[in-house]
mmCIF file of C-alpha atoms in Angstrom:
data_model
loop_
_atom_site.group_PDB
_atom_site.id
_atom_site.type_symbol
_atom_site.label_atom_id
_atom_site.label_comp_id
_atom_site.label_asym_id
_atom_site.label_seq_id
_atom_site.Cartn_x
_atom_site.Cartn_y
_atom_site.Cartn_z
ATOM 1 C CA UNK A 1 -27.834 -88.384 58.978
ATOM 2 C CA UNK A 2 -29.271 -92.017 59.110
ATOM 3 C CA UNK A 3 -31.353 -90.959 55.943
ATOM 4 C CA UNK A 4 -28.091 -90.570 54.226
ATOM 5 C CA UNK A 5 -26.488 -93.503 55.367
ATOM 6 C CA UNK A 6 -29.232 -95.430 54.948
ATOM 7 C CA UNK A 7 -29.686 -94.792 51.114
ATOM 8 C CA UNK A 8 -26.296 -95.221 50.143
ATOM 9 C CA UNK A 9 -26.546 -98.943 51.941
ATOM 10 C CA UNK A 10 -29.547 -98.971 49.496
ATOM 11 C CA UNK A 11 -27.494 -97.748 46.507
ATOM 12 C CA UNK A 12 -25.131 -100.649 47.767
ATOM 13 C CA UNK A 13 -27.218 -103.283 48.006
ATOM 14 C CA UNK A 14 -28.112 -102.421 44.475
ATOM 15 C CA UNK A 15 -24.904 -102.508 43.029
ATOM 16 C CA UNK A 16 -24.364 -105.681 44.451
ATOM 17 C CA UNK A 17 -27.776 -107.189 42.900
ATOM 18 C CA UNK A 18 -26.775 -105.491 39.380
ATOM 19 C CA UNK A 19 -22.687 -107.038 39.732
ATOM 20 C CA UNK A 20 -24.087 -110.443 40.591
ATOM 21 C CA UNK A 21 -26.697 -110.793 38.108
ATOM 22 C CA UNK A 22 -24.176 -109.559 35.310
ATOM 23 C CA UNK A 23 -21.456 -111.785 36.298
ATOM 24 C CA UNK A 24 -23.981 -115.038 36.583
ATOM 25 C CA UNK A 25 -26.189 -113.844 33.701
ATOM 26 C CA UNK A 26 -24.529 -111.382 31.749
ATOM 27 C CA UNK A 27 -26.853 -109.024 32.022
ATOM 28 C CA UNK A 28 -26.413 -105.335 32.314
ATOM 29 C CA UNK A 29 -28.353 -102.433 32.500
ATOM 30 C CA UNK A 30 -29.693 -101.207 28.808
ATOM 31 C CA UNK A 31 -27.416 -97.838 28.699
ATOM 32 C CA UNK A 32 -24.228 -99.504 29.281
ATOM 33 C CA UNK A 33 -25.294 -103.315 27.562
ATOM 34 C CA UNK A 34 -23.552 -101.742 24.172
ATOM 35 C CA UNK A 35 -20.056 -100.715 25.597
ATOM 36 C CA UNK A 36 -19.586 -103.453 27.457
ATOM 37 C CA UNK A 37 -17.863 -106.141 25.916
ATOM 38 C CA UNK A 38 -16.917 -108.399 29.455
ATOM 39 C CA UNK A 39 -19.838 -108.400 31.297
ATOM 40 C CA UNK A 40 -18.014 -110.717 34.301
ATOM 41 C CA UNK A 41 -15.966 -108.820 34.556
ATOM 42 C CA UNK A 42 -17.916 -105.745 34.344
ATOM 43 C CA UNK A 43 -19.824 -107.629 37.214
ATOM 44 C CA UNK A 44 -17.004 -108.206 39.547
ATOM 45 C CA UNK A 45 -16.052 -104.188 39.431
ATOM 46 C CA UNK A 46 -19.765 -103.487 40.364
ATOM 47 C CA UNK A 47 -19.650 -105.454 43.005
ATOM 48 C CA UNK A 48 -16.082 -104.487 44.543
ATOM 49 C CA UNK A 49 -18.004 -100.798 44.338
ATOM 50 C CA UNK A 50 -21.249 -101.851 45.725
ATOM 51 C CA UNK A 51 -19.762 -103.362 48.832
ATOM 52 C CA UNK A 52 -17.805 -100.578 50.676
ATOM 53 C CA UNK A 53 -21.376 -98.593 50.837
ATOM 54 C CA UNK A 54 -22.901 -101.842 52.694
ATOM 55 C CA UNK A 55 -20.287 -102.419 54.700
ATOM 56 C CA UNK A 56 -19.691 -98.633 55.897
ATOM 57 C CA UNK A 57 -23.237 -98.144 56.871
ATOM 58 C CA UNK A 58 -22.738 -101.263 58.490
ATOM 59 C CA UNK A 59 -19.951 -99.689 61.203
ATOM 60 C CA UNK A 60 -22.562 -96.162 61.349
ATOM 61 C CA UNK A 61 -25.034 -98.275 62.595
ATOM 62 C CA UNK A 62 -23.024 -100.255 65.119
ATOM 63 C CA UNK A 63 -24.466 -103.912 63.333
ATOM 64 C CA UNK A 64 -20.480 -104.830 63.145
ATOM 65 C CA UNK A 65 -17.934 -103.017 65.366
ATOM 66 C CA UNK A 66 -15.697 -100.593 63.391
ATOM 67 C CA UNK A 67 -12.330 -101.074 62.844
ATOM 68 C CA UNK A 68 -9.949 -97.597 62.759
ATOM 69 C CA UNK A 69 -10.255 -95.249 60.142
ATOM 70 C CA UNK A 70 -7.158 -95.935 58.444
ATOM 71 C CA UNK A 71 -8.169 -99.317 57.990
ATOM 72 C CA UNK A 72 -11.452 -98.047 57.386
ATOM 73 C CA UNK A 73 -10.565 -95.293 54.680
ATOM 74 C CA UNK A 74 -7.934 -96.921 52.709
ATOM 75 C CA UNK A 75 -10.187 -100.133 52.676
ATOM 76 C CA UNK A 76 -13.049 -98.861 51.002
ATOM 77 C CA UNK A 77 -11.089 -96.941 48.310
ATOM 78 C CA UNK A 78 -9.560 -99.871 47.970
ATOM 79 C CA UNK A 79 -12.259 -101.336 46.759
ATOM 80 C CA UNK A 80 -13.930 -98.809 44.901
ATOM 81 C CA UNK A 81 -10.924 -97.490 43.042
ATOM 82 C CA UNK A 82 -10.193 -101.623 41.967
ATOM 83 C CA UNK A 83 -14.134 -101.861 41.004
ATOM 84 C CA UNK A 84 -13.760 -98.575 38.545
ATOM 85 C CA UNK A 85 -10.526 -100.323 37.393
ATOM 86 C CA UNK A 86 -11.866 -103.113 36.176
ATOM 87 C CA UNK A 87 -15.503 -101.551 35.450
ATOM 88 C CA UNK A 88 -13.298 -100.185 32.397
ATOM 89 C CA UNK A 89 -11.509 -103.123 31.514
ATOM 90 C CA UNK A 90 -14.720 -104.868 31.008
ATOM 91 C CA UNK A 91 -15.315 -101.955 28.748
ATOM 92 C CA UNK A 92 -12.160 -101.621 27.075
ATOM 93 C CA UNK A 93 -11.356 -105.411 26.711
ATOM 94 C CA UNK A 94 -12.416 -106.986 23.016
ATOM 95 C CA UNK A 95 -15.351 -109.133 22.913
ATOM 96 C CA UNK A 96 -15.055 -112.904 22.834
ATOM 97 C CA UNK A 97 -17.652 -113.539 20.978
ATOM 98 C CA UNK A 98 -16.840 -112.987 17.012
ATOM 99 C CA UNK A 99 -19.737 -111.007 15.085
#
């Protein structure tokens, strides 16, 4: 099981690397680079899904003490579901920049 946990803190980690370079850079990866028309924003939903896999492999492996699942479960989708959110608005939103 610590396998498991232990590559979706890796998966996490990543997302987090990916949201902060797009939302200090503007960079995102090349499949997505043409639909996305926000890329802070884009960045900041990234992120808000990138950190729920860090932090619950952080209470598996005991490195911060876990709080109860409620707070727990409806944290973390919290998160996630608020990251998709605005992963689309950076998608849906027109560009600033004027072609």
């Amino acid at each position: 099981m610590e396998w498991v946990v232990g590559s979706g803190m890796l998966g996490g980690l990543l997302l987090i690397a990916l949201g902060t370079a797009s939302i200090r850079t503007g960079w995102t990866l090349p499949g997505v680079g043409r639909r996305v028309t926000r890329p802070s924003i884009y960045g900041l939903g990234v992120l808000l899904v990138g950190v729920p896999c860090v932090i619950q492999g952080l209470f598996y492996f005991r490195i911060v003490p876990s709080p109860p699942w409620e707070v727990h479960f409806f944290g973390a989708n919290a998160f996630v579901i608020s990251g998709l959110l605005l992963m689309g608005v950076g998608q849906m939103l027109p560009s600033r920049h004027r072609s």
